Short mmCIF file of C-alpha atoms and ligand atoms in Angstrom, two decimals:
data_model
loop_
_atom_site.label_atom_id
_atom_site.label_comp_id
_atom_site.label_asym_id
_atom_site.label_seq_id
_atom_site.Cartn_x
_atom_site.Cartn_y
_atom_site.Cartn_z
CA UNK A 232 -78.06 20.04 -6.80
CA UNK A 233 -80.65 18.72 -4.40
CA UNK A 234 -79.09 16.91 -1.44
CA UNK A 235 -82.32 15.05 -0.76
CA UNK A 236 -81.97 12.97 -3.91
CA UNK A 237 -80.23 9.69 -4.64
CA UNK A 238 -78.71 11.22 -7.79
CA UNK A 239 -76.89 13.88 -5.75
CA UNK A 240 -75.13 11.34 -3.57
CA UNK A 241 -74.41 8.96 -6.43
CA UNK A 242 -72.75 11.77 -8.34
CA UNK A 243 -70.78 12.81 -5.27
CA UNK A 244 -69.73 9.20 -4.70
CA UNK A 245 -68.51 8.86 -8.29
CA UNK A 246 -66.31 11.93 -7.86
CA UNK A 247 -64.90 10.90 -4.48
CA UNK A 248 -61.14 10.39 -4.14
CA UNK A 249 -60.55 7.59 -1.65
CA UNK A 250 -57.35 7.27 0.37
CA UNK A 251 -56.45 3.75 1.42
CA UNK A 252 -52.99 4.12 2.92
CA UNK A 253 -52.03 4.00 6.56
CA UNK A 254 -51.37 7.31 8.33
CA UNK A 255 -48.22 7.10 10.43
CA UNK A 256 -46.07 9.88 11.86
CA UNK A 257 -47.97 12.54 9.93
CA UNK A 258 -47.86 10.93 6.50
CA UNK A 259 -49.72 8.48 4.38
CA UNK A 260 -47.84 5.32 3.56
CA UNK A 261 -48.56 1.97 1.96
CA UNK A 262 -47.80 -1.23 3.85
CA UNK A 263 -44.10 -2.07 3.59
CA UNK A 264 -45.03 -5.55 2.41
CA UNK A 265 -47.00 -3.96 -0.41
CA UNK A 266 -50.02 -5.92 0.79
CA UNK A 267 -53.49 -4.44 0.39
CA UNK A 268 -57.01 -5.72 0.88
CA UNK A 269 -60.16 -5.00 -1.11
CA UNK A 270 -62.41 -2.49 0.58
CA UNK A 271 -65.85 -3.62 -0.57
CA UNK A 272 -69.05 -1.60 -0.53
CA UNK A 273 -72.00 -3.58 0.81
CA UNK A 274 -74.27 -1.37 -1.31
CA UNK A 275 -73.43 -3.30 -4.47
CA UNK A 276 -70.57 -5.64 -3.58
CA UNK A 277 -68.10 -3.61 -5.65
CA UNK A 278 -64.55 -2.80 -4.63
CA UNK A 279 -64.22 0.81 -3.47
CA UNK A 280 -60.48 0.96 -2.92
CA UNK A 281 -57.36 -0.97 -2.10
CA UNK A 282 -56.44 -0.44 1.52
CA UNK A 283 -53.04 -0.99 3.13
CA UNK A 284 -53.00 -4.26 5.04
CA UNK A 285 -50.85 -3.21 7.97
CA UNK A 286 -48.61 -5.73 9.63
CA UNK A 287 -45.77 -5.73 12.09
CA UNK A 288 -43.70 -3.04 10.30
CA UNK A 289 -46.58 -0.54 10.30
CA UNK A 290 -47.76 -1.31 13.81
CA UNK A 291 -44.22 -0.88 15.12
CA UNK A 292 -43.74 2.32 13.12
CA UNK A 293 -47.03 3.75 14.37
CA UNK A 294 -46.31 2.88 17.99
CA UNK A 295 -42.82 4.37 17.72
CA UNK A 296 -44.18 7.55 16.15
CA UNK A 297 -46.79 7.78 18.89
CA UNK A 298 -44.16 7.17 21.58
CA UNK A 299 -41.78 9.78 20.15
CA UNK A 300 -44.58 12.34 20.02
CA UNK A 301 -45.55 11.54 23.60
CA UNK A 302 -42.03 11.69 25.00
CA UNK A 303 -41.27 14.82 22.99
CA UNK A 304 -44.12 16.60 24.72
CA UNK A 305 -45.42 18.11 21.47
CA UNK A 306 -48.92 17.17 22.58
CA UNK A 307 -48.71 15.71 26.07
CA UNK A 308 -46.73 18.77 27.15
CA UNK A 309 -49.21 21.36 25.89
CA UNK A 310 -51.44 23.25 28.26
CA UNK A 311 -54.93 21.74 28.27
CA UNK A 312 -56.34 24.84 26.61
CA UNK A 313 -53.81 24.56 23.80
CA UNK A 314 -54.89 20.98 23.17
CA UNK A 315 -58.46 22.15 23.37
CA UNK A 316 -57.90 24.75 20.64
CA UNK A 317 -56.39 22.23 18.26
CA UNK A 318 -59.06 19.63 18.93
CA UNK A 319 -61.76 22.21 18.29
CA UNK A 320 -60.06 23.10 15.03
CA UNK A 321 -60.04 19.42 14.10
CA UNK A 322 -63.74 19.12 14.93
CA UNK A 323 -64.45 22.17 12.78
CA UNK A 324 -62.57 20.63 9.86
CA UNK A 325 -64.54 17.41 10.26
CA UNK A 326 -67.71 19.47 10.18
CA UNK A 327 -66.53 21.21 7.01
CA UNK A 328 -65.99 17.77 5.49
CA UNK A 329 -69.17 16.30 6.96
CA UNK A 330 -70.71 15.24 3.65
CA UNK A 331 -67.50 13.64 2.47
CA UNK A 332 -67.01 11.71 5.71
CA UNK A 333 -70.66 10.65 5.79
CA UNK A 334 -70.37 9.44 2.22
CA UNK A 335 -67.26 7.39 3.04
CA UNK A 336 -69.14 5.86 5.96
CA UNK A 337 -72.19 5.06 3.84
CA UNK A 338 -70.20 3.57 0.97
CA UNK A 339 -67.96 1.56 3.24
CA UNK A 340 -70.42 0.25 5.82
CA UNK A 341 -73.79 0.41 4.02
CA UNK A 342 -75.33 2.79 6.54
CA UNK A 343 -78.12 5.08 5.26
CA UNK A 344 -76.78 8.48 4.23
CA UNK A 345 -79.58 10.10 6.23
CA UNK A 346 -78.02 8.55 9.34
CA UNK A 347 -74.35 9.13 8.59
CA UNK A 348 -75.01 12.83 7.91
CA UNK A 349 -77.18 13.28 11.02
CA UNK A 350 -75.82 10.81 13.56
CA UNK A 351 -72.44 9.24 12.82
CA UNK A 352 -70.34 12.16 11.68
CA UNK A 353 -72.01 14.91 13.75
CA UNK A 354 -71.80 12.54 16.75
CA UNK A 355 -68.06 12.08 16.25
CA UNK A 356 -67.53 15.83 15.87
CA UNK A 357 -69.55 16.48 18.99
CA UNK A 358 -67.53 13.90 20.93
CA UNK A 359 -64.24 15.59 20.01
CA UNK A 360 -65.69 18.99 20.89
CA UNK A 361 -67.08 17.76 24.18
CA UNK A 362 -63.78 16.34 25.43
CA UNK A 363 -61.89 19.36 24.07
CA UNK A 364 -64.21 21.64 26.04
CA UNK A 365 -63.93 19.49 29.14
CA UNK A 366 -60.19 19.10 29.36
CA UNK A 367 -59.31 22.60 30.56
CA UNK A 368 -61.96 22.37 33.29
CA UNK A 369 -61.13 19.14 35.08
CA UNK A 370 -58.45 19.35 37.75
CA UNK A 371 -56.89 17.24 40.45
CA UNK A 372 -57.42 17.25 44.19
CA UNK A 373 -55.67 18.57 47.26
CA UNK A 374 -56.54 15.94 49.84
CA UNK A 375 -56.58 15.93 53.64
CA UNK A 376 -53.21 14.77 54.96
CA UNK A 377 -50.98 15.07 58.03
CA UNK A 378 -50.31 18.68 58.92
CA UNK A 379 -46.69 18.53 57.80
CA UNK A 380 -47.67 17.34 54.33
CA UNK A 381 -49.31 18.75 51.25
CA UNK A 382 -51.07 15.96 49.40
CA UNK A 383 -51.88 16.26 45.71
CA UNK A 384 -53.80 13.81 43.57
CA UNK A 385 -53.30 14.47 39.89
CA UNK A 386 -54.10 12.76 36.63
CA UNK A 387 -51.52 12.14 33.94
CA UNK A 388 -51.85 10.77 30.43
CA UNK A 389 -50.90 7.11 30.02
CA UNK A 390 -48.70 7.47 26.95
CA UNK A 391 -49.55 5.43 23.86
CA UNK A 392 -53.19 4.44 23.60
CA UNK A 393 -54.18 1.92 20.93
CA UNK A 394 -57.82 1.84 19.88
CA UNK A 395 -59.31 -1.14 18.07
CA UNK A 396 -62.85 -0.52 16.87
CA UNK A 397 -65.71 -2.18 14.98
CA UNK A 398 -67.60 -1.39 11.77
CA UNK A 399 -71.13 -0.64 12.90
CA UNK A 400 -70.46 3.03 13.73
CA UNK A 401 -66.90 3.30 12.45
CA UNK A 402 -66.01 6.93 13.08
CA UNK A 403 -68.35 7.39 16.03
CA UNK A 404 -67.00 4.43 18.02
CA UNK A 405 -63.46 5.53 17.16
CA UNK A 406 -64.19 9.07 18.40
CA UNK A 407 -65.40 7.74 21.73
CA UNK A 408 -61.81 6.48 22.18
CA UNK A 409 -59.64 9.11 20.48
CA UNK A 410 -61.73 12.03 21.81
CA UNK A 411 -60.97 11.52 25.50
CA UNK A 412 -57.58 9.86 24.91
CA UNK A 413 -56.21 12.79 22.89
CA UNK A 414 -57.82 15.41 25.11
CA UNK A 415 -56.03 13.86 28.08
CA UNK A 416 -52.68 14.23 26.29
CA UNK A 417 -52.04 10.71 25.04
CA UNK A 418 -50.82 9.71 21.60
CA UNK A 419 -53.14 7.36 19.74
CA UNK A 420 -52.82 4.49 17.27
CA UNK A 421 -56.22 3.62 15.80
CA UNK A 422 -56.99 0.29 14.10
CA UNK A 423 -60.32 0.51 12.32
CA UNK A 424 -62.13 -2.63 11.19
CA UNK A 425 -61.07 -3.91 7.80
CA UNK A 426 -64.75 -3.78 6.93
CA UNK A 427 -64.86 0.02 7.35
CA UNK A 428 -61.42 1.70 7.43
CA UNK A 429 -62.02 4.73 5.18
CA UNK A 430 -63.38 7.43 7.51
CA UNK A 431 -60.59 6.85 10.05
CA UNK A 432 -57.94 7.21 7.36
CA UNK A 433 -59.50 10.48 6.22
CA UNK A 434 -59.85 12.13 9.63
CA UNK A 435 -56.18 11.45 10.38
CA UNK A 436 -55.18 13.85 7.63
CA UNK A 437 -57.60 16.43 9.01
CA UNK A 438 -56.00 16.07 12.45
CA UNK A 439 -52.65 17.06 11.01
CA UNK A 440 -54.25 19.94 9.14
CA UNK A 441 -55.74 21.13 12.42
CA UNK A 442 -52.27 21.34 13.93
CA UNK A 443 -52.26 18.14 15.93
CA UNK A 444 -48.56 17.26 15.61
CA UNK A 445 -47.32 14.36 13.49
CA UNK A 446 -47.25 11.08 15.39
CA UNK A 447 -49.95 12.06 17.88
CA UNK A 448 -52.72 10.40 15.89
CA UNK A 449 -51.94 7.41 13.68
CA UNK A 450 -54.18 5.03 11.76
CA UNK A 451 -53.20 1.49 10.82
CA UNK A 452 -55.87 -0.21 8.72
CA UNK A 453 -55.69 -3.97 8.63
CA UNK A 454 -57.38 -7.11 9.83
CA UNK A 455 -57.58 -8.71 13.25
CA UNK A 456 -53.86 -9.44 13.09
CA UNK A 457 -53.02 -5.73 13.27
CA UNK A 458 -55.27 -5.47 16.35
CA UNK A 459 -53.54 -8.45 17.89
CA UNK A 460 -50.10 -6.93 17.25
CA UNK A 461 -51.19 -3.76 19.04
CA UNK A 462 -52.64 -5.72 21.95
CA UNK A 463 -49.40 -7.70 22.29
CA UNK A 464 -47.14 -4.66 21.83
CA UNK A 465 -44.91 -3.95 24.81
CA UNK A 466 -44.78 -0.23 24.17
CA UNK A 467 -48.56 0.28 24.08
CA UNK A 468 -49.81 1.50 27.46
CA UNK A 469 -53.52 0.99 26.94
CA UNK A 470 -55.73 -0.94 24.55
CA UNK A 471 -59.22 0.50 24.21
CA UNK A 472 -61.43 -1.95 22.39
CA UNK A 473 -64.96 -2.00 21.05
CA UNK A 474 -66.06 -5.22 19.44
CA UNK A 475 -67.23 -8.73 20.14
CA UNK A 476 -67.00 -10.47 23.50
CA UNK A 477 -64.89 -13.26 21.99
CA UNK A 478 -62.21 -10.91 20.72
CA UNK A 479 -62.44 -8.91 23.96
CA UNK A 480 -61.43 -12.05 25.85
CA UNK A 481 -58.42 -12.47 23.55
CA UNK A 482 -57.38 -8.84 24.08
CA UNK A 483 -57.21 -9.41 27.83
CA UNK A 484 -55.03 -12.46 27.25
CA UNK A 485 -52.71 -10.54 24.92
CA UNK A 486 -52.29 -7.89 27.60
CA UNK A 487 -51.44 -10.62 30.11
CA UNK A 488 -48.95 -12.20 27.72
CA UNK A 489 -47.18 -8.90 27.12
CA UNK A 490 -46.96 -5.85 29.36
CA UNK A 491 -50.24 -5.83 31.31
CA UNK A 492 -51.34 -2.77 29.39
CA UNK A 493 -54.61 -1.24 30.55
CA UNK A 494 -57.47 -2.94 28.73
CA UNK A 495 -60.90 -1.36 28.27
CA UNK A 496 -63.61 -3.39 26.63
CA UNK A 497 -66.92 -2.29 25.14
CA UNK A 498 -68.45 -5.55 24.00
CA UNK A 499 -71.61 -7.18 22.79
CA UNK A 500 -75.14 -7.26 24.10
CA UNK A 501 -78.49 -8.99 23.97
CA UNK A 502 -80.52 -6.26 25.51
CA UNK A 503 -84.01 -6.84 26.90
CA UNK A 504 -86.82 -4.40 26.20
CA UNK A 505 -89.64 -5.12 28.66
CA UNK A 506 -93.20 -4.02 27.95
CA UNK A 507 -95.42 -4.22 31.02
CA UNK A 508 -99.21 -4.29 30.71
CA UNK A 509 -99.51 -0.75 32.09
CA UNK A 510 -97.25 0.63 29.33
CA UNK A 511 -98.44 4.24 28.89
CA UNK A 512 -98.42 4.27 25.09
CA UNK A 513 -98.43 0.98 23.19
CA UNK A 514 -98.16 2.66 19.79
CA UNK A 515 -95.03 4.53 20.72
CA UNK A 516 -93.63 1.50 22.53
CA UNK A 517 -94.14 -0.66 19.42
CA UNK A 518 -92.53 1.91 17.11
CA UNK A 519 -89.64 2.33 19.53
CA UNK A 520 -89.20 -1.43 19.90
CA UNK A 521 -88.93 -1.74 16.12
CA UNK A 522 -86.40 1.10 15.99
CA UNK A 523 -84.43 -0.50 18.83
CA UNK A 524 -83.70 -3.53 16.66
CA UNK A 525 -84.03 -2.36 13.05
CA UNK A 526 -82.17 0.96 13.23
CA UNK A 527 -78.73 0.58 11.64
CA UNK A 528 -79.81 -2.84 10.30
CA UNK A 529 -79.69 -4.21 13.84
CA UNK A 530 -75.91 -3.74 13.81
CA UNK A 531 -76.16 -2.11 17.22
CA UNK A 532 -74.40 -3.19 20.39
CA UNK A 533 -77.39 -1.84 22.34
CA UNK A 534 -79.97 -3.41 20.00
CA UNK A 535 -83.17 -4.25 21.84
CA UNK A 536 -82.93 -7.74 20.41
CA UNK A 537 -85.03 -9.39 23.12
CA UNK A 538 -88.53 -7.97 23.34
CA UNK A 539 -90.25 -9.16 26.50
CA UNK A 540 -94.01 -8.66 26.29
CA UNK A 541 -96.61 -9.37 28.96
CA UNK A 542 -99.08 -12.04 27.90
CA UNK A 543 -102.11 -9.77 28.49
CA UNK A 544 -101.03 -7.29 25.80
CA UNK A 545 -99.08 -9.60 23.55
CA UNK A 546 -101.49 -9.94 20.62
CA UNK A 547 -102.34 -6.30 20.32
CA UNK A 548 -98.71 -5.28 20.81
CA UNK A 549 -97.35 -7.67 18.19
CA UNK A 550 -99.79 -6.35 15.59
CA UNK A 551 -98.46 -2.86 16.20
CA UNK A 552 -94.87 -4.07 16.21
CA UNK A 553 -95.15 -5.89 12.87
CA UNK A 554 -96.82 -2.81 11.42
CA UNK A 555 -93.85 -0.73 12.59
CA UNK A 556 -91.39 -3.30 11.19
CA UNK A 557 -93.01 -2.91 7.76
CA UNK A 558 -91.77 0.68 7.78
CA UNK A 559 -88.17 -0.54 7.55
CA UNK A 560 -87.58 -1.28 3.91
CA UNK A 561 -84.04 -2.22 2.90
CA UNK A 562 -82.89 0.07 0.12
CA UNK A 563 -79.95 1.91 -1.39
CA UNK A 564 -78.09 3.58 1.50
CA UNK A 565 -77.21 6.50 -0.78
CA UNK A 566 -80.88 7.40 -1.05
CA UNK A 567 -81.72 9.94 1.67
CA UNK A 568 -85.17 8.36 1.99
CA UNK A 569 -83.79 4.93 2.85
CA UNK A 570 -84.61 3.79 6.39
CA UNK A 571 -82.63 0.57 6.30
CA UNK A 572 -79.31 0.06 4.54
CA UNK A 573 -77.09 -2.90 3.74
CA UNK A 574 -75.54 -5.48 6.06
CA UNK A 575 -71.83 -4.69 6.28
CA UNK A 576 -70.48 -7.60 4.21
CA UNK A 577 -71.09 -11.06 2.82
CA UNK A 578 -69.72 -12.72 5.95
CA UNK A 579 -72.10 -10.87 8.27
CA UNK A 580 -74.96 -11.45 5.82
CA UNK A 581 -74.32 -15.19 5.93
CA UNK A 582 -74.07 -15.10 9.70
CA UNK A 583 -77.40 -13.35 10.09
CA UNK A 584 -79.09 -15.65 7.54
CA UNK A 585 -77.78 -18.68 9.45
CA UNK A 586 -79.39 -17.32 12.63
CA UNK A 587 -82.65 -16.81 10.74
CA UNK A 588 -82.49 -20.46 9.63
CA UNK A 589 -81.91 -21.52 13.23
CA UNK A 590 -84.86 -19.33 14.21
CA UNK A 591 -87.16 -21.01 11.71
CA UNK A 592 -86.43 -24.31 13.46
CA UNK A 593 -86.92 -23.12 17.03
CA UNK A 594 -89.43 -20.25 16.85
CA UNK A 595 -92.39 -18.90 14.92
CA UNK A 596 -91.56 -16.40 12.15
CA UNK A 597 -93.89 -13.42 12.39
CA UNK A 598 -92.31 -11.14 9.83
CA UNK A 599 -89.50 -10.96 7.24
CA UNK A 600 -86.82 -13.64 7.22
CA UNK A 601 -85.32 -13.21 3.76
CA UNK A 602 -82.46 -11.70 1.87
CA UNK A 603 -83.73 -9.06 -0.54
CA UNK A 604 -82.39 -6.83 -3.34
CA UNK A 605 -79.96 -9.52 -4.37
CA UNK A 606 -79.88 -8.13 -7.93
CA UNK A 607 -78.08 -5.04 -6.57
CA UNK A 608 -75.05 -7.17 -5.75
CA UNK A 609 -75.32 -5.83 -2.20
CA UNK A 610 -76.24 -7.41 1.13
CA UNK A 611 -79.78 -6.69 2.31
CA UNK A 612 -82.01 -8.47 4.81
CA UNK A 613 -85.63 -7.73 5.72
CA UNK A 614 -86.54 -6.77 9.26
CA UNK A 615 -87.29 -10.10 10.89
CA UNK A 616 -89.44 -10.93 13.92
CA UNK A 617 -89.66 -14.28 15.69
CA UNK A 618 -92.03 -15.33 18.45
CA UNK A 619 -89.79 -17.41 20.69
CA UNK A 620 -91.33 -19.81 23.18
CA UNK A 621 -88.11 -20.66 25.04
CA UNK A 622 -86.28 -17.57 26.26
CA UNK A 623 -82.95 -19.40 26.05
CA UNK A 624 -83.38 -20.47 22.43
CA UNK A 625 -80.26 -19.82 20.34
CA UNK A 626 -81.64 -16.73 18.57
CA UNK A 627 -82.85 -15.29 21.86
CA UNK A 628 -79.55 -15.90 23.64
CA UNK A 629 -76.73 -15.15 21.20
CA UNK A 630 -75.92 -11.74 19.79
CA UNK A 631 -76.91 -11.76 16.10
CA UNK A 632 -75.93 -8.20 15.22
CA UNK A 633 -78.52 -8.02 12.49
CA UNK A 634 -82.21 -7.11 12.05
CA UNK A 635 -83.61 -10.10 13.93
CA UNK A 636 -85.92 -9.66 16.90
CA UNK A 637 -86.90 -12.36 19.40
CA UNK A 638 -90.22 -11.83 21.16
CA UNK A 639 -90.51 -13.51 24.54
CA UNK A 640 -93.74 -13.74 26.56
CA UNK A 641 -93.91 -13.35 30.35
CA UNK A 642 -96.62 -13.37 33.02
CA UNK A 643 -95.16 -11.37 35.92
CA UNK A 644 -92.63 -8.65 36.64
CA UNK A 645 -90.45 -11.10 38.57
CA UNK A 646 -90.40 -13.45 35.61
CA UNK A 647 -89.56 -10.60 33.21
CA UNK A 648 -86.63 -9.43 35.37
CA UNK A 649 -85.38 -12.98 35.73
CA UNK A 650 -85.44 -13.58 31.97
CA UNK A 651 -83.92 -10.15 31.30
CA UNK A 652 -81.00 -10.87 33.62
CA UNK A 653 -80.53 -14.44 32.41
CA UNK A 654 -77.83 -13.47 29.91
CA UNK A 655 -74.05 -13.37 29.66
CA UNK A 656 -74.41 -9.75 28.63
CA UNK A 657 -75.46 -6.59 30.45
CA UNK A 658 -75.12 -3.64 28.12
CA UNK A 659 -78.57 -2.05 28.10
CA UNK A 660 -82.20 -2.68 29.00
CA UNK A 661 -85.55 -0.93 28.90
CA UNK A 662 -88.86 -1.09 30.71
CA UNK A 663 -92.20 0.40 29.75
CA UNK A 664 -94.64 1.18 32.57
CA UNK A 665 -96.86 4.04 33.75
CA UNK A 666 -96.04 3.34 37.39
CA UNK A 667 -93.14 5.37 38.76
CA UNK A 668 -92.36 2.93 41.54
CA UNK A 669 -92.38 -0.04 39.19
CA UNK A 670 -90.11 1.86 36.80
CA UNK A 671 -87.48 2.55 39.46
CA UNK A 672 -87.73 -0.85 41.06
CA UNK A 673 -87.32 -2.70 37.78
CA UNK A 674 -84.52 -0.33 36.67
CA UNK A 675 -82.63 -1.13 39.88
CA UNK A 676 -83.00 -4.86 39.37
CA UNK A 677 -81.80 -4.91 35.75
CA UNK A 678 -78.12 -5.83 35.42
CA UNK A 679 -77.20 -3.41 32.65
CA UNK A 680 -75.00 -0.36 32.13
CA UNK A 681 -77.87 1.69 30.73
CA UNK A 682 -81.58 1.40 31.56
CA UNK A 683 -84.22 3.28 29.59
CA UNK A 684 -87.70 3.85 30.97
CA UNK A 685 -90.48 4.43 28.44
CA UNK A 686 -87.92 5.00 25.70
CA UNK A 687 -84.97 3.30 24.00
CA UNK A 688 -81.62 4.53 22.68
CA UNK A 689 -82.24 8.04 24.04
CA UNK A 690 -79.39 10.18 25.30
CA UNK A 691 -77.28 11.22 22.32
CA UNK A 692 -75.34 13.69 24.44
CA UNK A 693 -72.05 12.93 26.11
CA UNK A 694 -73.09 13.12 29.76
CA UNK A 695 -74.09 9.49 30.19
CA UNK A 696 -71.34 6.91 30.72
CA UNK A 697 -71.75 4.10 28.23
CA UNK A 698 -70.69 0.51 28.72
CA UNK A 699 -71.65 -2.83 30.09
CA UNK A 700 -72.03 -5.10 33.06
CA UNK A 701 -70.74 -8.67 32.92
CA UNK A 702 -69.49 -9.88 29.53
CA UNK A 703 -70.58 -6.64 27.86
CA UNK A 704 -67.27 -5.26 29.03
CA UNK A 705 -65.61 -2.98 31.54
CA UNK A 706 -64.95 0.73 31.82
CA UNK A 707 -67.18 3.38 30.29
CA UNK A 708 -67.04 5.43 27.13
CA UNK A 709 -68.46 8.98 27.03
CA UNK A 710 -68.85 11.35 30.00
CA UNK A 711 -66.04 12.59 32.26
CA UNK A 712 -65.67 9.01 33.50
CA UNK A 713 -64.10 8.13 30.12
CA UNK A 714 -61.10 10.27 31.08
CA UNK A 715 -60.40 7.80 33.88
CA UNK A 716 -59.56 5.20 31.23
CA UNK A 717 -56.86 7.31 29.63
CA UNK A 718 -55.14 8.74 32.69
CA UNK A 719 -53.15 7.44 35.64
CA UNK A 720 -53.77 8.76 39.13
CA UNK A 721 -50.72 10.07 40.89
CA UNK A 722 -50.41 10.88 44.58
CA UNK A 723 -47.73 13.48 45.34
CA UNK A 724 -46.84 14.06 49.00
CA UNK A 725 -44.74 17.08 49.85
CA UNK A 726 -43.15 17.25 53.31
CA UNK A 727 -43.11 20.85 54.47
CA UNK A 728 -40.70 20.48 57.36
P1 NAP B 1001 -64.92 -7.95 16.31
O1 NAP B 1001 -64.92 -9.01 15.30
O2 NAP B 1001 -64.63 -8.30 17.71
O3 NAP B 1001 -63.91 -6.85 15.78
C1 NAP B 1001 -63.65 -5.66 16.48
C2 NAP B 1001 -62.27 -5.16 16.10
O4 NAP B 1001 -61.29 -6.09 16.56
C3 NAP B 1001 -62.06 -5.04 14.60
O5 NAP B 1001 -61.24 -3.93 14.33
C4 NAP B 1001 -61.35 -6.34 14.27
O6 NAP B 1001 -60.62 -6.27 13.10
C5 NAP B 1001 -60.46 -6.49 15.49
N1 NAP B 1001 -60.01 -7.86 15.74
C6 NAP B 1001 -60.49 -9.04 15.25
N2 NAP B 1001 -59.79 -10.08 15.75
C7 NAP B 1001 -58.84 -9.56 16.56
C8 NAP B 1001 -57.83 -10.12 17.38
N3 NAP B 1001 -57.63 -11.44 17.47
N4 NAP B 1001 -57.05 -9.28 18.10
C9 NAP B 1001 -57.23 -7.95 18.05
N5 NAP B 1001 -58.18 -7.35 17.29
C10 NAP B 1001 -58.98 -8.15 16.56
O7 NAP B 1001 -66.30 -7.19 16.34
P2 NAP B 1001 -67.08 -6.63 15.10
O8 NAP B 1001 -67.72 -7.77 14.39
O9 NAP B 1001 -66.22 -5.71 14.32
O10 NAP B 1001 -68.17 -5.72 15.79
C11 NAP B 1001 -69.34 -6.24 16.30
C12 NAP B 1001 -69.25 -6.39 17.80
O11 NAP B 1001 -68.93 -5.15 18.40
C13 NAP B 1001 -70.54 -6.80 18.40
O12 NAP B 1001 -70.33 -7.80 19.35
C14 NAP B 1001 -71.04 -5.54 19.08
O13 NAP B 1001 -71.91 -5.75 20.14
C15 NAP B 1001 -69.79 -4.91 19.50
N6 NAP B 1001 -69.97 -3.47 19.73
C16 NAP B 1001 -69.97 -3.03 21.03
C17 NAP B 1001 -70.15 -1.70 21.30
C18 NAP B 1001 -70.14 -1.22 22.71
O14 NAP B 1001 -69.89 -0.03 22.91
N7 NAP B 1001 -70.36 -2.04 23.70
C19 NAP B 1001 -70.32 -0.80 20.27
C20 NAP B 1001 -70.32 -1.27 18.96
C21 NAP B 1001 -70.13 -2.62 18.71
P3 NAP B 1001 -61.28 -6.71 11.70
O15 NAP B 1001 -62.69 -6.24 11.70
O16 NAP B 1001 -60.46 -5.98 10.71
O17 NAP B 1001 -61.21 -8.19 11.65
MG1 MG B 1002 -66.49 -1.84 3.90
#
């Protein structure tokens, strides 16, 4: 059958067997309490599966399994190239099951199938491959020391790494944690969001099939409570988190209340996208600005949710922008032609609609603003654009995590930089200019972990560290720097005589 049709994916979805149990110590198990939660598809609001609601018993069992595997050396004790081989096998299995994993992701999180098959799942596979390929090439150092000494600086795995991840790119965000953590020799306990647990549960089985020993990779689906239990656990060495700034703050407190585990936070954003009057290509800039906020329904930590436009080009630019926004039409995520899928759940839908209401009161609505496709039973919102007169209005200041863009007008580069940096966040930023000096100068002044010049969201490869300044978090995912999060540095000094 033709993969480019809605019918193909609907048929495949109907035939899909969905696993909802936790994966602990190499086997699937239900929660000891017998508790489950409804896993709902935002496509039509229907229940996809019952998923184990993991609590203390499962979190403890998963951490113990991970600890036993670590201490036993079945993974941590392998040569790097042995781990590499098994991780590559795992990646290959994920690739074999690409359509199935993409379908789980689409059904569970409402993401367009065209994206999950081309971005989410291939991106996760690539991440595992990249860290697998890297791990037998990075070494320690022999450092200058007194003549009677040999000084070694080596890196060792931490032990048990817990990863707590969000729902906007479920398997991709998870891979950015488990890829480097496993490559470095740690054992992992992954807690996916209760809004999107299915792909994580599935890849755990594939890990075992690939020869990654039981207990090395465990998945405990559940709500925030399961994440909290991991963050408070005294036998977890590191908590790698991607999610909201508010929960990130709690995670740090939990670490402080328990064992001072390493905490790495990839948090929210309110990223500025600055269009200067000498922008080299207004058409492309407008299309890119629309993509920066409407791709993935705006459920993007890096979303270019603040568009800063110079007054001289504002009118002409906004015409182009609204035209580009019209190209995002919410539709069935299972249709390969759909450019915009469903909002992840009713709660997030209500949240975004509340922000749109607030926007109507404090800004001028230029486009969209409504829930659509309600008859489907699913959760769809139009791409929405507001012209905001006050740059610190609620919709222009708080992270909405939905398809809502705030346009802010400025008159000078200094003013644009000041507005851009006037935020609690600092995840990403962009500037559009034809002047090389301006580009570099503005890039230097922007307080953000990633700065794009004359583009947005580029850089799908693994070489760029990803993470935020300020309340967008600490530490970096991706790149060799990510290995720093999952290893301890050890100095060994050997006295020769
Ligand atoms: P969230 O509410 O903070 O949830 C993130 C994860 O934490 C989920 O697995 C959640 O479980 C869990 N959690 C909730 N309360 C917890 C608690 N008290 N203790 C421990 N864990 C807890 O964030 P979200 O709504 O899923 O995701 C959206 C946020 O993620 C946005 O702010 C976005 O910017 C950010 N994000 C950042 C990046 C980045 O790399 N910087 C990437 C993607 C997303 P449940 O979902 O099951 O409640
Ligand atoms: Mg779901």
